[in-house]
Tab-separated table of C-alpha atoms in Angstrom:
chain	number	residue	atom	x	y	z
A	13	MET	CA	-13.182	-55.664	29.153
A	14	TYR	CA	-13.573	-58.726	27.161
A	15	VAL	CA	-14.905	-61.732	29.433
A	16	THR	CA	-13.575	-65.355	27.566
A	17	PRO	CA	-17.304	-67.452	27.186
A	18	ALA	CA	-17.900	-70.741	28.189
A	19	PRO	CA	-16.330	-73.538	26.612
A	20	SER	CA	-19.038	-75.487	24.720
A	21	THR	CA	-19.596	-79.355	25.340
A	22	HIS	CA	-20.221	-79.363	21.399
A	23	ASP	CA	-16.565	-78.312	20.489
A	24	ASP	CA	-14.565	-79.603	23.132
A	25	PRO	CA	-17.028	-82.710	25.087
A	26	LEU	CA	-13.619	-83.458	27.356
A	27	TYR	CA	-13.552	-80.046	28.771
A	28	ALA	CA	-13.744	-81.345	31.979
A	29	ILE	CA	-11.493	-84.115	31.788
A	30	ARG	CA	-8.746	-82.360	30.877
A	31	LEU	CA	-9.360	-79.617	34.132
A	32	ALA	CA	-9.399	-82.383	36.183
A	33	VAL	CA	-6.049	-83.636	35.040
A	34	THR	CA	-4.155	-80.406	34.618
A	35	GLY	CA	-5.230	-79.879	38.456
A	36	VAL	CA	-3.708	-83.575	39.453
A	37	LEU	CA	-0.482	-82.785	36.943
A	38	ALA	CA	-0.273	-79.561	38.603
A	39	LEU	CA	-0.050	-81.071	41.921
A	40	LEU	CA	2.508	-84.084	41.048
A	41	ALA	CA	4.287	-81.119	39.389
A	42	VAL	CA	4.347	-79.460	43.302
A	43	VAL	CA	5.285	-82.741	45.113
A	44	ILE	CA	7.773	-83.582	42.317
A	45	LEU	CA	9.288	-80.391	42.123
A	46	ASN	CA	8.958	-79.271	46.197
A	47	PRO	CA	8.756	-75.730	44.777
A	48	ALA	CA	9.588	-72.344	46.805
A	49	LEU	CA	6.278	-70.996	46.268
A	50	PRO	CA	3.201	-74.266	45.751
A	51	PRO	CA	0.884	-71.607	45.114
A	52	ILE	CA	2.283	-70.830	41.979
A	53	ILE	CA	2.889	-73.917	40.466
A	54	ALA	CA	-0.462	-75.406	41.503
A	55	ALA	CA	-2.533	-72.656	40.031
A	56	LEU	CA	-0.743	-71.239	36.992
A	57	PRO	CA	-1.557	-73.984	34.629
A	58	ILE	CA	-5.378	-73.728	35.531
A	59	GLY	CA	-5.286	-70.553	34.251
A	60	LEU	CA	-3.058	-70.611	31.516
A	61	VAL	CA	-4.760	-74.389	30.270
A	62	ALA	CA	-8.618	-73.797	31.307
A	63	GLY	CA	-8.438	-70.540	29.815
A	64	GLN	CA	-8.070	-71.886	26.041
A	65	ARG	CA	-11.721	-72.308	24.166
A	66	LYS	CA	-12.563	-74.728	20.776
A	67	ALA	CA	-9.111	-76.006	19.216
A	68	PHE	CA	-6.026	-76.361	21.384
A	69	ASN	CA	-3.743	-73.132	20.064
A	70	LEU	CA	-0.236	-73.739	20.364
A	71	THR	CA	0.769	-70.166	20.121
A	72	LYS	CA	-1.204	-69.004	22.829
A	73	ALA	CA	0.269	-71.984	24.595
A	74	ILE	CA	3.899	-71.128	24.269
A	75	ALA	CA	3.148	-67.365	24.105
A	76	GLY	CA	1.628	-67.443	27.200
A	77	PRO	CA	5.141	-68.676	29.508
A	78	ILE	CA	7.112	-67.003	27.821
A	79	THR	CA	5.770	-63.589	28.211
A	80	ILE	CA	5.248	-64.014	32.038
A	81	ILE	CA	9.000	-65.091	32.233
A	82	VAL	CA	9.955	-62.161	30.506
A	83	LEU	CA	7.715	-59.900	32.321
A	84	VAL	CA	9.025	-61.462	35.785
A	85	THR	CA	12.559	-60.912	34.775
A	86	LEU	CA	12.454	-57.418	33.767
A	87	MET	CA	9.621	-56.459	36.359
A	88	CYS	CA	12.508	-58.027	39.203
A	89	GLU	CA	15.482	-56.414	37.657
A	90	LEU	CA	13.342	-52.683	37.667
A	91	ILE	CA	12.283	-53.192	41.447
A	92	GLU	CA	15.943	-54.179	42.625
A	93	PHE	CA	17.101	-51.170	40.777
A	94	LEU	CA	14.495	-48.808	42.003
A	95	ARG	CA	14.149	-49.685	45.600
A	96	PRO	CA	16.459	-47.717	47.077
A	97	LEU	CA	14.498	-44.854	46.094
A	98	PRO	CA	11.120	-45.167	47.508
A	99	LEU	CA	9.374	-42.216	45.751
A	100	VAL	CA	10.537	-42.963	42.744
A	101	TYR	CA	9.908	-46.860	43.219
A	102	VAL	CA	6.166	-45.652	44.199
A	103	LEU	CA	5.538	-43.349	40.729
A	104	SER	CA	7.037	-46.125	38.697
A	105	MET	CA	4.765	-49.000	39.830
A	106	TRP	CA	1.560	-46.452	39.180
A	107	LEU	CA	2.592	-45.543	36.195
A	108	ILE	CA	3.123	-49.602	34.964
A	109	TYR	CA	-0.502	-49.558	36.743
A	110	LEU	CA	-1.745	-46.513	34.942
A	111	ALA	CA	-0.567	-47.844	31.087
A	112	SER	CA	-1.763	-51.255	32.083
A	113	PHE	CA	-5.486	-49.988	33.050
A	114	LEU	CA	-5.232	-47.600	29.634
A	115	THR	CA	-4.673	-50.505	27.321
A	116	ILE	CA	-7.326	-52.255	28.723
A	117	LEU	CA	-10.089	-50.355	28.601
A	118	LYS	CA	-8.964	-48.395	25.278
A	119	SER	CA	-8.775	-52.436	23.972
A	120	GLY	CA	-11.059	-53.916	25.362
A	121	ALA	CA	-8.457	-56.675	25.429
A	122	PRO	CA	-7.447	-58.464	28.980
A	123	ALA	CA	-3.800	-58.464	28.054
A	124	GLY	CA	-3.199	-55.471	30.008
A	125	MET	CA	-4.474	-57.743	33.183
A	126	LEU	CA	-1.512	-59.946	32.886
A	127	ILE	CA	1.160	-57.314	33.339
A	128	ILE	CA	-1.173	-55.522	36.197
A	129	VAL	CA	-0.993	-59.431	37.963
A	130	ILE	CA	2.581	-59.510	37.702
A	131	THR	CA	3.220	-55.659	38.339
A	132	VAL	CA	1.303	-56.215	41.763
A	133	LEU	CA	3.031	-59.273	43.064
A	134	MET	CA	6.576	-58.205	41.990
A	135	SER	CA	6.074	-54.761	43.554
A	136	VAL	CA	4.664	-56.018	46.567
A	137	MET	CA	6.822	-58.928	47.141
A	138	GLY	CA	9.474	-56.249	46.248
A	139	MET	CA	8.715	-54.152	49.472
A	140	HIS	CA	9.671	-57.362	51.456
A	141	GLY	CA	13.376	-57.203	50.224
A	142	ASN	CA	15.237	-58.847	47.075
A	143	ALA	CA	15.191	-62.351	48.737
A	144	SER	CA	11.308	-62.942	48.408
A	145	LEU	CA	11.200	-60.375	45.158
A	146	GLU	CA	13.444	-63.074	43.447
A	147	ALA	CA	11.903	-65.895	44.883
A	148	THR	CA	8.634	-65.473	43.501
A	149	ARG	CA	9.996	-64.544	40.152
A	150	ASP	CA	12.367	-68.049	40.149
A	151	GLY	CA	8.899	-69.205	41.411
A	152	PHE	CA	6.776	-67.722	38.110
A	153	ILE	CA	8.966	-68.930	35.816
A	154	GLN	CA	9.065	-72.427	37.237
A	155	ALA	CA	5.419	-72.313	36.720
A	156	SER	CA	5.276	-71.104	33.590
A	157	LEU	CA	7.558	-73.768	32.359
A	158	VAL	CA	5.255	-76.470	34.054
A	159	SER	CA	2.374	-74.887	32.625
A	160	LEU	CA	3.366	-75.202	29.378
A	161	VAL	CA	4.398	-79.136	29.403
A	162	ILE	CA	0.969	-79.653	31.113
A	163	ALA	CA	-1.282	-77.632	28.075
A	164	LEU	CA	0.947	-80.240	25.355
A	165	ILE	CA	0.675	-82.918	27.780
A	166	VAL	CA	-3.379	-83.123	28.611
A	167	TYR	CA	-4.114	-81.369	24.965
A	168	THR	CA	-2.586	-84.064	23.606
A	169	LEU	CA	-4.445	-86.943	25.452
A	170	PHE	CA	-8.051	-85.051	25.482
A	171	PRO	CA	-7.998	-82.861	22.594
A	172	ALA	CA	-10.753	-80.763	21.477
A	173	ARG	CA	-13.745	-82.441	18.700
A	174	THR	CA	-13.536	-78.772	16.309
A	175	THR	CA	-10.434	-77.850	15.108
A	176	GLU	CA	-11.801	-74.118	14.577
A	177	LYS	CA	-9.562	-71.516	17.155
A	178	HIS	CA	-11.592	-69.010	19.451
A	179	VAL	CA	-10.856	-65.651	18.621
A	180	ASP	CA	-11.171	-62.936	21.013
A	181	THR	CA	-13.621	-60.278	20.266
A	182	PRO	CA	-12.905	-58.018	22.954
A	183	VAL	CA	-14.955	-54.246	23.410
A	184	PRO	CA	-13.115	-51.009	23.913
A	185	THR	CA	-14.772	-48.879	26.666
A	186	GLU	CA	-16.342	-44.850	26.022
A	187	GLY	CA	-15.219	-42.333	27.528
A	188	ASN	CA	-12.352	-40.755	29.435
A	189	ILE	CA	-10.762	-43.551	29.429
A	190	LEU	CA	-7.492	-41.641	31.185
A	191	VAL	CA	-9.653	-40.923	34.045
A	192	GLY	CA	-10.956	-44.316	34.454
A	193	ALA	CA	-7.768	-46.024	34.391
A	194	PHE	CA	-6.470	-42.840	36.383
A	195	ILE	CA	-8.909	-43.959	39.134
A	196	ARG	CA	-7.833	-47.819	38.977
A	197	ALA	CA	-4.610	-46.904	39.281
A	198	SER	CA	-4.508	-45.154	42.442
A	199	VAL	CA	-6.792	-47.504	44.025
A	200	LEU	CA	-4.312	-50.577	43.001
A	201	LEU	CA	-1.619	-48.539	44.502
A	202	MET	CA	-3.454	-48.154	47.661
A	203	LEU	CA	-4.095	-51.787	47.946
A	204	SER	CA	-0.687	-52.711	47.206
A	205	PHE	CA	0.165	-51.457	50.004
A	206	TRP	CA	-2.455	-52.996	52.345
A	207	LEU	CA	-1.383	-56.353	50.634
A	208	TYR	CA	2.457	-55.819	51.901
A	209	SER	CA	1.238	-55.073	55.037
A	210	VAL	CA	-0.960	-57.841	55.696
A	211	MET	CA	-0.080	-60.584	53.810
A	212	THR	CA	3.149	-63.193	53.609
A	213	ARG	CA	4.977	-64.555	50.888
A	214	SER	CA	2.872	-67.955	51.088
A	215	ASP	CA	-0.286	-65.998	50.817
A	216	ILE	CA	-0.315	-63.183	48.246
A	217	MET	CA	-1.238	-65.833	45.133
A	218	LEU	CA	-4.069	-66.292	47.345
A	219	ALA	CA	-5.642	-63.323	47.636
A	220	ILE	CA	-4.411	-61.139	44.180
A	221	ILE	CA	-7.562	-62.079	42.240
A	222	ALA	CA	-9.054	-59.505	45.267
A	223	ALA	CA	-7.125	-56.172	42.786
A	224	MET	CA	-8.228	-57.147	39.519
A	225	VAL	CA	-11.694	-56.529	39.923
A	226	ILE	CA	-11.519	-52.824	39.806
A	227	VAL	CA	-10.440	-53.117	35.922
A	228	PHE	CA	-14.160	-52.990	34.628
A	229	PRO	CA	-15.423	-49.883	33.811
A	230	THR	CA	-18.643	-49.297	35.213
A	231	ARG	CA	-20.255	-49.109	38.894
A	232	GLN	CA	-22.481	-52.253	38.589
A	233	ALA	CA	-19.405	-54.093	36.379
A	234	VAL	CA	-17.450	-53.492	39.201
A	235	PHE	CA	-19.345	-55.173	42.013
A	236	PHE	CA	-20.649	-58.020	39.714
A	237	GLU	CA	-16.851	-58.902	39.262
A	238	ALA	CA	-16.263	-58.709	42.993
A	239	LYS	CA	-19.236	-60.824	43.586
A	240	GLN	CA	-18.271	-63.323	41.787
A	241	ARG	CA	-14.536	-63.774	42.623
A	242	ILE	CA	-15.923	-63.949	46.288
A	243	ARG	CA	-17.975	-66.688	45.314
A	244	ALA	CA	-15.345	-68.544	43.354
A	245	THR	CA	-13.410	-67.852	46.622
A	246	PHE	CA	-15.928	-69.714	48.760
A	247	TYR	CA	-16.342	-72.392	46.095
A	248	GLY	CA	-12.343	-73.076	46.011
A	249	GLY	CA	-12.037	-72.554	49.664
A	250	GLY	CA	-14.721	-75.473	50.302
A	251	ILE	CA	-13.551	-77.723	47.969
A	252	ALA	CA	-9.710	-77.699	49.494
A	253	LEU	CA	-11.660	-77.785	53.108
A	254	ALA	CA	-13.527	-80.826	51.867
A	255	ILE	CA	-10.810	-82.427	50.111
A	256	LEU	CA	-7.620	-82.038	52.965
A	257	ILE	CA	-10.601	-83.294	55.464
A	258	VAL	CA	-10.494	-86.739	53.717
A	259	PHE	CA	-6.456	-86.573	52.722
A	260	THR	CA	-6.225	-86.339	56.712
A	261	PHE	CA	-8.062	-89.533	57.450
A	262	SER	CA	-6.176	-91.259	54.453
A	263	PRO	CA	-2.543	-89.607	54.018
A	264	HIS	CA	-1.985	-91.338	50.872
A	265	LEU	CA	-0.876	-89.264	47.745
A	266	PRO	CA	-2.721	-91.457	45.395
A	267	ILE	CA	-6.169	-90.576	47.170
A	268	LEU	CA	-5.504	-86.901	47.032
A	269	LEU	CA	-5.175	-86.552	43.276
A	270	LEU	CA	-7.881	-89.025	43.030
A	271	LEU	CA	-10.147	-86.331	45.163
A	272	ILE	CA	-8.600	-83.504	43.055
A	273	PHE	CA	-9.649	-84.744	39.561
A	274	MET	CA	-13.247	-85.495	40.941
A	275	GLY	CA	-13.346	-81.651	42.317
A	276	GLY	CA	-12.151	-80.415	38.831
A	277	PHE	CA	-14.260	-82.722	37.098
A	278	TRP	CA	-17.122	-81.471	38.689
A	279	LEU	CA	-15.753	-77.629	38.319
A	280	GLY	CA	-15.505	-78.284	34.512
A	281	ASN	CA	-19.114	-79.782	34.042
A	282	LYS	CA	-20.663	-76.859	35.727
A	283	MET	CA	-18.472	-74.285	33.436
A	284	LEU	CA	-19.515	-76.410	30.435
A	285	GLU	CA	-23.377	-76.569	31.653
A	286	SER	CA	-24.487	-73.722	35.090
A	287	THR	CA	-26.010	-70.318	34.115
A	288	ARG	CA	-23.544	-68.796	36.276
A	289	PRO	CA	-20.351	-67.023	34.483
A	290	SER	CA	-17.990	-69.853	33.864
A	291	MET	CA	-14.840	-68.127	35.449
A	292	VAL	CA	-16.231	-68.782	38.774
A	293	TYR	CA	-15.513	-72.220	38.414
A	294	GLN	CA	-12.324	-71.942	36.544
A	295	TYR	CA	-10.731	-69.504	39.561
A	296	ALA	CA	-12.320	-72.002	42.272
A	297	PHE	CA	-10.229	-74.568	40.898
A	298	SER	CA	-7.175	-71.995	41.147
A	299	VAL	CA	-7.996	-71.291	44.324
A	300	ALA	CA	-8.556	-75.037	45.552
A	301	LEU	CA	-5.437	-75.606	44.087
A	302	ALA	CA	-3.548	-73.069	45.636
A	303	LEU	CA	-4.662	-73.470	48.912
A	304	ILE	CA	-4.028	-77.693	49.261
A	305	ALA	CA	-0.946	-76.938	47.597
A	306	GLY	CA	-0.004	-74.746	50.308
A	307	ALA	CA	-1.711	-76.765	53.172
A	308	ILE	CA	0.465	-80.079	52.040
A	309	THR	CA	3.700	-78.194	52.338
A	310	THR	CA	3.948	-75.059	54.706
A	311	GLN	CA	0.451	-73.530	56.005
A	312	ASP	CA	-2.009	-74.400	58.293
A	313	PRO	CA	-5.106	-75.535	55.835
A	314	THR	CA	-7.340	-74.023	58.222
A	315	TYR	CA	-5.712	-71.138	58.465
A	316	ALA	CA	-4.865	-70.954	55.042
A	317	THR	CA	-8.380	-71.140	53.972
A	318	PHE	CA	-9.802	-68.713	56.492
A	319	THR	CA	-7.417	-66.382	55.265
A	320	ARG	CA	-8.184	-66.317	51.518
A	321	VAL	CA	-11.401	-65.589	51.649
A	322	VAL	CA	-11.345	-63.394	54.446
A	323	LEU	CA	-8.605	-61.103	52.499
A	324	THR	CA	-10.430	-61.753	49.538
A	325	VAL	CA	-13.463	-60.326	50.679
A	326	ILE	CA	-12.380	-57.391	51.897
A	327	GLY	CA	-9.985	-56.580	49.595
A	328	ALA	CA	-12.541	-57.124	46.610
A	329	LEU	CA	-14.960	-55.156	48.924
A	330	LEU	CA	-12.825	-52.100	49.362
A	331	ALA	CA	-11.453	-51.932	46.118
A	332	ALA	CA	-14.753	-52.659	44.442
A	333	GLY	CA	-16.498	-49.656	46.890
A	334	LEU	CA	-13.889	-47.174	46.251
A	335	VAL	CA	-13.765	-47.398	42.512
A	336	ALA	CA	-17.565	-47.641	41.616
A	337	LEU	CA	-17.752	-44.249	44.234
A	338	LEU	CA	-15.147	-42.302	41.685
A	339	ASP	CA	-16.690	-43.699	38.856
A	340	ALA	CA	-19.859	-42.196	39.892
A	341	ALA	CA	-18.352	-38.881	40.760
A	342	THR	CA	-16.521	-38.295	37.563
A	343	HIS	CA	-18.872	-40.046	35.313
A	344	TRP	CA	-15.951	-40.887	32.929
A	345	SER	CA	-17.461	-43.596	31.261
A	346	LYS	CA	-20.184	-43.701	28.776
A	347	THR	CA	-21.246	-47.035	28.652
A	348	SER	CA	-24.455	-47.409	30.053
A	349	ASP	CA	-24.549	-49.564	33.611
A	350	SER	CA	-27.487	-51.403	32.634
A	351	SER	CA	-25.583	-53.036	29.460
A	352	SER	CA	-22.394	-52.944	31.530
A	353	ILE	CA	-22.581	-56.836	32.566
A	354	VAL	CA	-23.154	-59.815	30.321
A	355	ILE	CA	-24.009	-63.233	31.756
A	356	GLU	CA	-22.749	-66.144	30.542
A	357	THR	CA	-25.305	-68.812	28.784
A	358	ASN	CA	-24.745	-72.279	26.796
């Protein structure tokens, strides 16, 4: 699957500052709006803003939030309609997973990932009842609108140097992709039940990344991605814990915002300079903001960090292990394992 390349200091020297300011504005939105699901408000702007490369793409900035709003609204209606029919409900979710994975493997583009994320979140919340489902829908709609506003602000204040817009170059997966999609959809369905049994509404956004490692086509790529998500979890958890400890001794909002800016600036520079995959640091900032937002509103900081790390590690390893085992048994992919992983370098 296509992985977004690292940002470049030549094209976008203000990237780290923009990322840090995005985190500050996202947490300010949590404080001002007092949303029902603070982690979503805090984390979603990072994914939508930090995922852009080179010059600001207004079309992508608008299309992303609109797509999320449409998807969560449609999914909410579908799940509320299907909940009285458990078997039909489960089969429908599996079919959506299957279609999404087929799209990803056939095109190489990550567009299907958004459908998978929304479907997993909404389907798991739907198992908890309509109230949780509708709260999740409203949280995503609110977070999408906040993300759009933040994107316009930060790119106006801190534009990229280049005027060239980034163009994705996805590479399709070769082989019997129906078998690969079938494996991943089935594992993700089992993982959805696991998430439902162990997670609360407040925690679901913090561990959903664990489900995303199974999209990668080969065994090494699956385990490599799992390792990166786990590393991002530890980085984000550590940064959040350090910020919250300092905030405990000096509980003032300007201090908290300054600490978030410093953390985001450091991670942004790591994205620009490190030889590790840049998405590790982007995910880490999303994790840190989600934990901080949860901690200052409803969650205990220690419990939130512990839950995030443990559940992500367990979920990622179990999902990756099972997918890799089934991939090895079926030999569906023609992509050689030795060439499946591309490490980003600047």
